[in-house]
Every structure is written in C-alpha cells, then in structure tokens.
PDB file of C-alpha atoms and ligand atoms in Angstrom:
ATOM      1  CA  MET A   1       0.000   0.000   0.000  1.00  0.00           C
ATOM      2  CA  PRO A   2       1.468   3.415  -0.835  1.00  0.00           C
ATOM      3  CA  THR A   3       2.215   5.388   2.302  1.00  0.00           C
ATOM      4  CA  HIS A   4       1.645   9.085   2.802  1.00  0.00           C
ATOM      5  CA  GLN A   5       5.361   9.542   2.402  1.00  0.00           C
ATOM      6  CA  SER A   6       5.620   7.634  -0.872  1.00  0.00           C
ATOM      7  CA  LEU A   7       2.637   9.552  -2.237  1.00  0.00           C
ATOM      8  CA  SER A   8       4.015  12.941  -1.241  1.00  0.00           C
ATOM      9  CA  GLY A   9       7.611  12.084  -2.114  1.00  0.00           C
ATOM     10  CA  SER A  10       8.719  13.526   1.243  1.00  0.00           C
ATOM     11  CA  SER A  11      10.899  11.863   3.851  1.00  0.00           C
ATOM     12  CA  ASP A  12       9.456  11.582   7.361  1.00  0.00           C
ATOM     13  CA  GLU A  13      11.696  14.453   8.453  1.00  0.00           C
ATOM     14  CA  ASP A  14      10.615  16.649   5.522  1.00  0.00           C
ATOM     15  CA  LEU A  15       6.958  16.014   6.258  1.00  0.00           C
ATOM     16  CA  LEU A  16       7.440  16.672   9.981  1.00  0.00           C
ATOM     17  CA  ARG A  17       9.188  19.982   9.266  1.00  0.00           C
ATOM     18  CA  ARG A  18       6.497  20.977   6.753  1.00  0.00           C
ATOM     19  CA  MET A  19       3.690  20.182   9.206  1.00  0.00           C
ATOM     20  CA  ILE A  20       5.380  22.255  11.920  1.00  0.00           C
ATOM     21  CA  ASP A  21       6.179  25.205   9.622  1.00  0.00           C
ATOM     22  CA  THR A  22       2.688  25.382   8.091  1.00  0.00           C
ATOM     23  CA  TYR A  23       0.753  24.761  11.312  1.00  0.00           C
ATOM     24  CA  PRO A  24       0.180  28.462  12.172  1.00  0.00           C
ATOM     25  CA  GLU A  25      -1.248  29.134   8.695  1.00  0.00           C
ATOM     26  CA  ARG A  26      -3.344  25.931   8.624  1.00  0.00           C
ATOM     27  CA  PHE A  27      -4.734  26.373  12.125  1.00  0.00           C
ATOM     28  CA  GLY A  28      -4.923  30.136  12.333  1.00  0.00           C
ATOM     29  CA  GLN A  29      -7.500  32.573  13.718  1.00  0.00           C
ATOM     30  CA  GLU A  30     -10.192  31.587  11.220  1.00  0.00           C
ATOM     31  CA  TYR A  31      -9.883  27.926  12.116  1.00  0.00           C
ATOM     32  CA  TRP A  32     -10.259  28.649  15.816  1.00  0.00           C
ATOM     33  CA  ALA A  33     -13.136  31.066  15.226  1.00  0.00           C
ATOM     34  CA  PHE A  34     -14.945  28.260  13.395  1.00  0.00           C
ATOM     35  CA  PHE A  35     -14.017  25.757  16.096  1.00  0.00           C
ATOM     36  CA  ASP A  36     -15.221  28.025  18.906  1.00  0.00           C
ATOM     37  CA  GLY A  37     -18.480  28.841  17.129  1.00  0.00           C
ATOM     38  CA  ARG A  38     -19.432  25.439  15.716  1.00  0.00           C
ATOM     39  CA  VAL A  39     -17.565  22.656  17.488  1.00  0.00           C
ATOM     40  CA  ASP A  40     -17.067  23.829  21.065  1.00  0.00           C
ATOM     41  CA  PRO A  41     -20.833  24.123  21.759  1.00  0.00           C
ATOM     42  CA  LEU A  42     -21.172  20.403  20.926  1.00  0.00           C
ATOM     43  CA  LEU A  43     -18.529  19.262  23.440  1.00  0.00           C
ATOM     44  CA  PRO A  44     -18.781  18.554  27.170  1.00  0.00           C
ATOM     45  CA  ALA A  45     -16.452  20.401  29.579  1.00  0.00           C
ATOM     46  CA  THR A  46     -14.274  17.291  30.042  1.00  0.00           C
ATOM     47  CA  PRO A  47     -14.181  15.797  26.558  1.00  0.00           C
ATOM     48  CA  THR A  48     -12.325  12.739  25.327  1.00  0.00           C
ATOM     49  CA  ILE A  49     -10.553  13.863  22.162  1.00  0.00           C
ATOM     50  CA  ILE A  50      -8.756  11.733  19.559  1.00  0.00           C
ATOM     51  CA  ASP A  51      -6.636  13.100  16.708  1.00  0.00           C
ATOM     52  CA  LEU A  52      -6.022  10.527  13.950  1.00  0.00           C
ATOM     53  CA  GLY A  53      -2.879  11.103  11.897  1.00  0.00           C
ATOM     54  CA  CYS A  54      -1.979  13.686  14.521  1.00  0.00           C
ATOM     55  CA  GLY A  55       1.389  14.548  12.941  1.00  0.00           C
ATOM     56  CA  PRO A  56       3.549  16.635  15.313  1.00  0.00           C
ATOM     57  CA  ALA A  57       0.655  16.877  17.819  1.00  0.00           C
ATOM     58  CA  LEU A  58       0.398  20.673  17.638  1.00  0.00           C
ATOM     59  CA  LEU A  59      -3.385  20.574  17.282  1.00  0.00           C
ATOM     60  CA  LEU A  60      -3.615  18.329  20.346  1.00  0.00           C
ATOM     61  CA  ARG A  61      -1.339  20.690  22.251  1.00  0.00           C
ATOM     62  CA  ASP A  62      -3.661  23.601  21.448  1.00  0.00           C
ATOM     63  CA  LEU A  63      -6.809  21.601  22.181  1.00  0.00           C
ATOM     64  CA  GLY A  64      -5.280  20.617  25.538  1.00  0.00           C
ATOM     65  CA  GLY A  65      -4.798  24.316  26.273  1.00  0.00           C
ATOM     66  CA  ARG A  66      -8.471  24.983  25.554  1.00  0.00           C
ATOM     67  CA  TYR A  67      -9.725  21.950  27.453  1.00  0.00           C
ATOM     68  CA  PRO A  68      -7.331  21.491  30.375  1.00  0.00           C
ATOM     69  CA  ARG A  69      -9.495  18.708  31.837  1.00  0.00           C
ATOM     70  CA  ALA A  70      -9.793  16.798  28.561  1.00  0.00           C
ATOM     71  CA  THR A  71      -8.432  13.305  27.945  1.00  0.00           C
ATOM     72  CA  LEU A  72      -6.439  13.463  24.728  1.00  0.00           C
ATOM     73  CA  PHE A  73      -5.126  10.770  22.404  1.00  0.00           C
ATOM     74  CA  GLY A  74      -3.055  11.114  19.246  1.00  0.00           C
ATOM     75  CA  TYR A  75      -2.248   8.368  16.743  1.00  0.00           C
ATOM     76  CA  ASP A  76       0.100   8.482  13.786  1.00  0.00           C
ATOM     77  CA  VAL A  77       1.751   5.862  11.595  1.00  0.00           C
ATOM     78  CA  THR A  78       5.024   7.827  11.454  1.00  0.00           C
ATOM     79  CA  PRO A  79       7.240   7.326  14.525  1.00  0.00           C
ATOM     80  CA  ALA A  80       9.032  10.694  13.997  1.00  0.00           C
ATOM     81  CA  MET A  81       5.701  12.507  14.423  1.00  0.00           C
ATOM     82  CA  ILE A  82       4.913  10.756  17.680  1.00  0.00           C
ATOM     83  CA  GLU A  83       8.436  11.328  18.958  1.00  0.00           C
ATOM     84  CA  HIS A  84       8.125  15.043  18.223  1.00  0.00           C
ATOM     85  CA  GLY A  85       4.766  15.241  19.979  1.00  0.00           C
ATOM     86  CA  ARG A  86       6.127  13.519  23.055  1.00  0.00           C
ATOM     87  CA  GLY A  87       8.877  16.130  23.271  1.00  0.00           C
ATOM     88  CA  LEU A  88       6.531  19.154  23.198  1.00  0.00           C
ATOM     89  CA  SER A  89       5.798  21.094  26.352  1.00  0.00           C
ATOM     90  CA  TYR A  90       2.131  21.204  27.265  1.00  0.00           C
ATOM     91  CA  ALA A  91       0.596  24.036  29.258  1.00  0.00           C
ATOM     92  CA  GLY A  92      -2.755  22.217  29.350  1.00  0.00           C
ATOM     93  CA  ALA A  93      -3.854  18.592  29.147  1.00  0.00           C
ATOM     94  CA  LYS A  94      -1.117  16.299  27.841  1.00  0.00           C
ATOM     95  CA  PRO A  95      -2.063  13.780  25.145  1.00  0.00           C
ATOM     96  CA  ALA A  96      -1.210  10.081  25.127  1.00  0.00           C
ATOM     97  CA  LEU A  97       0.565   9.596  21.782  1.00  0.00           C
ATOM     98  CA  HIS A  98       1.008   6.263  20.013  1.00  0.00           C
ATOM     99  CA  VAL A  99       2.314   4.940  16.717  1.00  0.00           C
ATOM    100  CA  HIS A 100      -0.744   3.438  15.056  1.00  0.00           C
ATOM    101  CA  ASP A 101      -1.848   2.724  11.475  1.00  0.00           C
ATOM    102  CA  VAL A 102      -5.545   3.536  11.202  1.00  0.00           C
ATOM    103  CA  THR A 103      -5.863   1.283   8.149  1.00  0.00           C
ATOM    104  CA  ALA A 104      -4.397  -1.770   9.869  1.00  0.00           C
ATOM    105  CA  GLN A 105      -5.759  -1.904  13.407  1.00  0.00           C
ATOM    106  CA  PRO A 106      -8.964  -0.957  15.214  1.00  0.00           C
ATOM    107  CA  LEU A 107      -8.755   2.090  17.464  1.00  0.00           C
ATOM    108  CA  PRO A 108      -7.894   1.100  21.039  1.00  0.00           C
ATOM    109  CA  HIS A 109     -11.063   2.708  22.410  1.00  0.00           C
ATOM    110  CA  ALA A 110     -14.384   1.289  23.570  1.00  0.00           C
ATOM    111  CA  ALA A 111     -17.477   2.010  21.487  1.00  0.00           C
ATOM    112  CA  GLY A 112     -19.263   5.292  22.168  1.00  0.00           C
ATOM    113  CA  THR A 113     -16.515   6.908  24.252  1.00  0.00           C
ATOM    114  CA  ALA A 114     -15.048   9.775  22.165  1.00  0.00           C
ATOM    115  CA  HIS A 115     -16.592  13.250  22.177  1.00  0.00           C
ATOM    116  CA  LEU A 116     -14.368  14.581  19.398  1.00  0.00           C
ATOM    117  CA  VAL A 117     -12.422  12.708  16.722  1.00  0.00           C
ATOM    118  CA  SER A 118     -10.353  14.974  14.510  1.00  0.00           C
ATOM    119  CA  MET A 119      -8.654  14.054  11.232  1.00  0.00           C
ATOM    120  CA  SER A 120      -6.757  16.766   9.349  1.00  0.00           C
ATOM    121  CA  SER A 121      -5.209  16.215   5.915  1.00  0.00           C
ATOM    122  CA  VAL A 122      -5.015  12.445   6.423  1.00  0.00           C
ATOM    123  CA  LEU A 123      -8.060  10.637   5.048  1.00  0.00           C
ATOM    124  CA  HIS A 124      -7.320  11.507   1.405  1.00  0.00           C
ATOM    125  CA  VAL A 125      -4.212   9.282   1.523  1.00  0.00           C
ATOM    126  CA  VAL A 126      -6.129   6.269   2.789  1.00  0.00           C
ATOM    127  CA  ASP A 127      -6.928   3.860  -0.074  1.00  0.00           C
ATOM    128  CA  GLU A 128     -10.119   2.559   1.529  1.00  0.00           C
ATOM    129  CA  PRO A 129     -11.669   5.268   3.714  1.00  0.00           C
ATOM    130  CA  LEU A 130     -14.928   3.524   4.616  1.00  0.00           C
ATOM    131  CA  PRO A 131     -13.488   1.006   7.130  1.00  0.00           C
ATOM    132  CA  VAL A 132     -11.608   3.883   8.817  1.00  0.00           C
ATOM    133  CA  LEU A 133     -14.810   5.951   8.961  1.00  0.00           C
ATOM    134  CA  ALA A 134     -16.701   2.957  10.382  1.00  0.00           C
ATOM    135  CA  GLU A 135     -14.138   2.726  13.170  1.00  0.00           C
ATOM    136  CA  ILE A 136     -14.537   6.447  13.884  1.00  0.00           C
ATOM    137  CA  ARG A 137     -18.313   6.019  13.941  1.00  0.00           C
ATOM    138  CA  ARG A 138     -17.899   3.114  16.398  1.00  0.00           C
ATOM    139  CA  VAL A 139     -15.880   5.088  18.960  1.00  0.00           C
ATOM    140  CA  LEU A 140     -17.967   8.281  18.796  1.00  0.00           C
ATOM    141  CA  ALA A 141     -20.225   8.929  21.780  1.00  0.00           C
ATOM    142  CA  PRO A 142     -23.875   9.718  21.010  1.00  0.00           C
ATOM    143  CA  GLY A 143     -23.751  13.290  19.668  1.00  0.00           C
ATOM    144  CA  GLY A 144     -19.945  13.064  19.440  1.00  0.00           C
ATOM    145  CA  VAL A 145     -18.236  15.071  16.701  1.00  0.00           C
ATOM    146  CA  PHE A 146     -16.118  13.890  13.807  1.00  0.00           C
ATOM    147  CA  LEU A 147     -14.151  16.903  12.603  1.00  0.00           C
ATOM    148  CA  LEU A 148     -12.868  16.135   9.113  1.00  0.00           C
ATOM    149  CA  ASN A 149     -10.533  18.709   7.599  1.00  0.00           C
ATOM    150  CA  ASP A 150      -9.192  17.664   4.222  1.00  0.00           C
ATOM    151  CA  TRP A 151      -8.253  18.615   0.699  1.00  0.00           C
ATOM    152  CA  VAL A 152     -10.974  19.275  -1.847  1.00  0.00           C
ATOM    153  CA  ARG A 153     -10.613  19.157  -5.606  1.00  0.00           C
ATOM    154  CA  GLN A 154      -9.780  22.410  -7.329  1.00  0.00           C
ATOM    155  CA  PRO A 155      -8.774  23.199 -10.925  1.00  0.00           C
ATOM    156  CA  LEU A 156      -5.178  22.357 -11.825  1.00  0.00           C
ATOM    157  CA  ALA A 157      -4.304  25.965 -12.645  1.00  0.00           C
ATOM    158  CA  SER A 158      -5.507  27.278  -9.281  1.00  0.00           C
ATOM    159  CA  TYR A 159      -3.823  24.382  -7.437  1.00  0.00           C
ATOM    160  CA  LEU A 160      -0.447  25.170  -9.029  1.00  0.00           C
ATOM    161  CA  ALA A 161      -0.942  28.894  -8.384  1.00  0.00           C
ATOM    162  CA  TRP A 162      -1.892  28.139  -4.760  1.00  0.00           C
ATOM    163  CA  ARG A 163       1.320  26.164  -4.237  1.00  0.00           C
ATOM    164  CA  ARG A 164       3.350  29.026  -5.705  1.00  0.00           C
ATOM    165  CA  ASP A 165       1.590  31.942  -4.005  1.00  0.00           C
ATOM    166  CA  VAL A 166       0.286  30.589  -0.687  1.00  0.00           C
ATOM    167  CA  MET A 167       2.848  27.880   0.005  1.00  0.00           C
ATOM    168  CA  ASP A 168       5.493  30.229  -1.359  1.00  0.00           C
ATOM    169  CA  GLU A 169       7.122  27.545  -3.489  1.00  0.00           C
ATOM    170  CA  PRO A 170       9.417  28.699  -6.303  1.00  0.00           C
ATOM    171  CA  GLU A 171       7.765  28.174  -9.704  1.00  0.00           C
ATOM    172  CA  ASP A 172       9.953  25.174 -10.630  1.00  0.00           C
ATOM    173  CA  VAL A 173       9.301  23.480  -7.270  1.00  0.00           C
ATOM    174  CA  SER A 174       5.555  24.180  -7.352  1.00  0.00           C
ATOM    175  CA  ARG A 175       5.358  22.699 -10.848  1.00  0.00           C
ATOM    176  CA  ARG A 176       7.413  19.610  -9.978  1.00  0.00           C
ATOM    177  CA  ARG A 177       5.679  18.840  -6.679  1.00  0.00           C
ATOM    178  CA  GLY A 178       2.378  20.193  -7.952  1.00  0.00           C
ATOM    179  CA  PHE A 179       1.988  17.800 -10.864  1.00  0.00           C
ATOM    180  CA  ARG A 180       2.946  14.859  -8.649  1.00  0.00           C
ATOM    181  CA  LEU A 181       0.603  15.807  -5.811  1.00  0.00           C
ATOM    182  CA  PHE A 182      -2.366  17.141  -7.777  1.00  0.00           C
ATOM    183  CA  PRO A 183      -3.968  13.681  -8.160  1.00  0.00           C
ATOM    184  CA  VAL A 184      -3.535  13.099  -4.415  1.00  0.00           C
ATOM    185  CA  HIS A 185      -4.871  16.452  -3.282  1.00  0.00           C
ATOM    186  CA  ALA A 186      -7.605  16.698  -5.926  1.00  0.00           C
ATOM    187  CA  LYS A 187      -8.979  13.233  -5.157  1.00  0.00           C
ATOM    188  CA  TYR A 188     -12.328  14.181  -3.614  1.00  0.00           C
ATOM    189  CA  THR A 189     -14.827  16.979  -4.144  1.00  0.00           C
ATOM    190  CA  ALA A 190     -16.803  18.372  -1.195  1.00  0.00           C
ATOM    191  CA  ASP A 191     -19.760  16.296  -2.435  1.00  0.00           C
ATOM    192  CA  ASP A 192     -17.606  13.160  -2.464  1.00  0.00           C
ATOM    193  CA  TRP A 193     -16.631  13.768   1.178  1.00  0.00           C
ATOM    194  CA  GLN A 194     -20.284  14.289   2.092  1.00  0.00           C
ATOM    195  CA  TRP A 195     -21.207  11.050   0.366  1.00  0.00           C
ATOM    196  CA  LEU A 196     -18.442   9.137   2.167  1.00  0.00           C
ATOM    197  CA  LEU A 197     -19.540  10.504   5.532  1.00  0.00           C
ATOM    198  CA  ALA A 198     -23.166   9.593   4.837  1.00  0.00           C
ATOM    199  CA  GLU A 199     -22.146   6.080   3.764  1.00  0.00           C
ATOM    200  CA  ALA A 200     -20.404   5.712   7.118  1.00  0.00           C
ATOM    201  CA  GLY A 201     -23.493   6.787   9.057  1.00  0.00           C
ATOM    202  CA  LEU A 202     -22.231  10.271   9.841  1.00  0.00           C
ATOM    203  CA  ALA A 203     -24.496  13.272   9.308  1.00  0.00           C
ATOM    204  CA  VAL A 204     -22.872  16.563   8.292  1.00  0.00           C
ATOM    205  CA  ARG A 205     -24.064  19.390  10.554  1.00  0.00           C
ATOM    206  CA  GLU A 206     -21.748  22.087   9.213  1.00  0.00           C
ATOM    207  CA  GLN A 207     -19.173  22.529   6.512  1.00  0.00           C
ATOM    208  CA  VAL A 208     -16.909  25.436   5.758  1.00  0.00           C
ATOM    209  CA  GLY A 209     -13.966  26.296   3.550  1.00  0.00           C
ATOM    210  CA  VAL A 210     -11.717  28.180   5.938  1.00  0.00           C
ATOM    211  CA  ARG A 211      -8.889  27.671   3.427  1.00  0.00           C
ATOM    212  CA  TYR A 212      -9.537  27.483  -0.317  1.00  0.00           C
ATOM    213  CA  SER A 213      -7.667  24.178  -0.598  1.00  0.00           C
ATOM    214  CA  HIS A 214      -9.507  22.420   2.235  1.00  0.00           C
ATOM    215  CA  ARG A 215     -12.992  21.825   3.542  1.00  0.00           C
ATOM    216  CA  ILE A 216     -13.947  21.253   7.170  1.00  0.00           C
ATOM    217  CA  PHE A 217     -16.910  19.015   7.982  1.00  0.00           C
ATOM    218  CA  VAL A 218     -18.546  18.750  11.388  1.00  0.00           C
ATOM    219  CA  ALA A 219     -20.324  15.401  11.457  1.00  0.00           C
ATOM    220  CA  THR A 220     -22.162  13.484  14.166  1.00  0.00           C
ATOM    221  CA  PRO A 221     -23.545   9.941  14.223  1.00  0.00           C
ATOM    222  CA  ALA A 222     -26.648   9.898  12.014  1.00  0.00           C
ATOM    223  CA  GLY A 223     -29.844   9.550  13.964  1.00  0.00           C
ATOM    224  CA  ALA A 224     -28.314  10.980  17.169  1.00  0.00           C
ATOM    225  CA  ALA A 225     -29.833  14.118  18.693  1.00  0.00           C
TER     226      ALA A 225
HETATM  227  C1  SAM B 301      -0.339  15.895   6.055  1.00  0.00           C
HETATM  228  S1  SAM B 301       0.073  15.165   7.594  1.00  0.00           S
HETATM  229  C2  SAM B 301      -1.089  15.974   8.702  1.00  0.00           C
HETATM  230  C3  SAM B 301      -0.651  15.920  10.137  1.00  0.00           C
HETATM  231  C4  SAM B 301      -1.581  16.610  11.112  1.00  0.00           C
HETATM  232  N1  SAM B 301      -2.919  16.059  11.076  1.00  0.00           N
HETATM  233  C5  SAM B 301      -1.628  18.087  10.841  1.00  0.00           C
HETATM  234  O1  SAM B 301      -2.580  18.551  10.208  1.00  0.00           O
HETATM  235  O2  SAM B 301      -0.676  18.792  11.237  1.00  0.00           O
HETATM  236  C6  SAM B 301      -0.637  13.545   7.462  1.00  0.00           C
HETATM  237  C7  SAM B 301      -0.302  12.678   8.650  1.00  0.00           C
HETATM  238  O3  SAM B 301      -1.059  11.472   8.545  1.00  0.00           O
HETATM  239  C8  SAM B 301      -0.240  10.406   8.955  1.00  0.00           C
HETATM  240  N2  SAM B 301      -0.797   9.173   8.386  1.00  0.00           N
HETATM  241  C9  SAM B 301      -0.859   8.831   7.070  1.00  0.00           C
HETATM  242  N3  SAM B 301      -1.429   7.620   6.915  1.00  0.00           N
HETATM  243  C10 SAM B 301      -1.739   7.186   8.168  1.00  0.00           C
HETATM  244  C11 SAM B 301      -2.320   6.000   8.679  1.00  0.00           C
HETATM  245  N4  SAM B 301      -2.692   5.010   7.850  1.00  0.00           N
HETATM  246  N5  SAM B 301      -2.501   5.878  10.022  1.00  0.00           N
HETATM  247  C12 SAM B 301      -2.108   6.876  10.857  1.00  0.00           C
HETATM  248  N6  SAM B 301      -1.527   8.023  10.437  1.00  0.00           N
HETATM  249  C13 SAM B 301      -1.344   8.183   9.100  1.00  0.00           C
HETATM  250  C14 SAM B 301       1.146  10.772   8.440  1.00  0.00           C
HETATM  251  O4  SAM B 301       2.164  10.083   9.111  1.00  0.00           O
HETATM  252  C15 SAM B 301       1.164  12.268   8.724  1.00  0.00           C
HETATM  253  O5  SAM B 301       1.657  12.560  10.009  1.00  0.00           O
END
C-alpha cells in the first residue's frame, strides 16, 4: 500500500518539518473562530478527544490548552511525528501519543466513548476510507463530533498557483511537486466527502472552507440528537 510519504515524495523528516512550519497558517484565527463557534458548543467540559494522523501533535497541544481537563489521544503511523509530539511542552492537558496505522488496526477505544475525533489532511491518503470511517463512527459517543478537515478538488491551474503563491514555493518546485501531488490532493470533491460521511453513518451538521484548498466538515452519528 502506498504510504503518505511515498505519495508525497517527502521523507518523514521533511513532512514533519512541513507540518510544523505550516501549522500556524493551517490552524490560524479563522480555524479557531470556526471551532469556537461550531464545534465547542457540541462538546462537554471534560471531553475525550482523539486526533487521527496527529502529525507533530500541535493541534492536540492547542486543544489541551483549551480543554485542560480533557483526555487526549493522538495516533500516527510515522514514529518521527509521535516522537516530536512527546517532546513538546504542554501548558494544558497532555495527550497520550502512540504509533498506530488507522488502516491496519482498530482504534484502542471502547465504542461510544469519544466526544471529538479529529482528522486533518489524512483521510485523502487512505486507499479505503470507509473502514476507517466505520471505526470512527464506532468510537464516537452519542452526539460526538467527527471533525474532518481535508483537501478538496480544485482546478489544476488554481492548485499550481496556490502552491506558488500561498505555500510560497518557487515556480519550478511548485510545478514539480504540484503535478505529482495534484492527483492526491484533488482526489475528492466536497460532495464526495459528504457522500463518504453519509455512507459511514455520519451526518454533516456544518461545513466550511476556511482555506480554499480544504474543507472542514462537522459530522455526528446519524440519527443521534
Ligand atoms: C499531512 S500530515 C497531517 C498531520 C496533522 N494532522 C496536521 O494537520 O498537522 C498527514 C499525517 O497522517 C499520517 N498518516 C498517514 N497515513 C496514516 C495512517 N494510515 N494511520 C495513521 N496516520 C497516518 C502521516 O504520518 C502524517 O503525520
């Protein structure tokens, strides 16, 4: 199975550095404004939060600051990511971080126990997303939130321009990486994501494009209040 690294052509260290460097832009003020307005009201004061494909664990660090009494878990298939996360300093709740392949093993959580499961820029690399979504659906508490934040298809010209102008890649780099990654990043439309979530028994309550390249979906188990 192709890994995230083989698809992106990055080494683990390259990907780690890129995730750290781009974190402030990816999870900036607009992200947190959306989170505070649309996700926070759905969570209890002491939530159990899971980040799948947590990367360097920066999102978990910031969620732990917002919910100091939360129980946090982060899983990632890349050991360098987990190692980095374990070395961070945490002002709030500290996450338990584990190397874990979401396509190979069930989540080590009982059914109906997670109040928030987050997945950011991960699901598009998974060959078969439905079993992973079924596992997320299994661990979500009634009314629990699946926060999916992932790439959505855009025209090739705007994707290449976005790499050059927003990611600040030199033209030759944005072309080289851009043509290789376009099929990966342009895999699903927003409608495709909605369809996948519905197939997995997850009802979309909100969706927003905080960044042009990505769409954020707030989904809860279908049929739950
Ligand atoms: C683009 S990075 C995003 C990291 C983090 N979510 C963020 O937004 O900063 C994708 C992450 O997904 C992880 N990943 C890819 N496939 C995975 C899998 N099957 N199971 C667990 N993690 C996976 C990679 O190791 C990488 O850390």
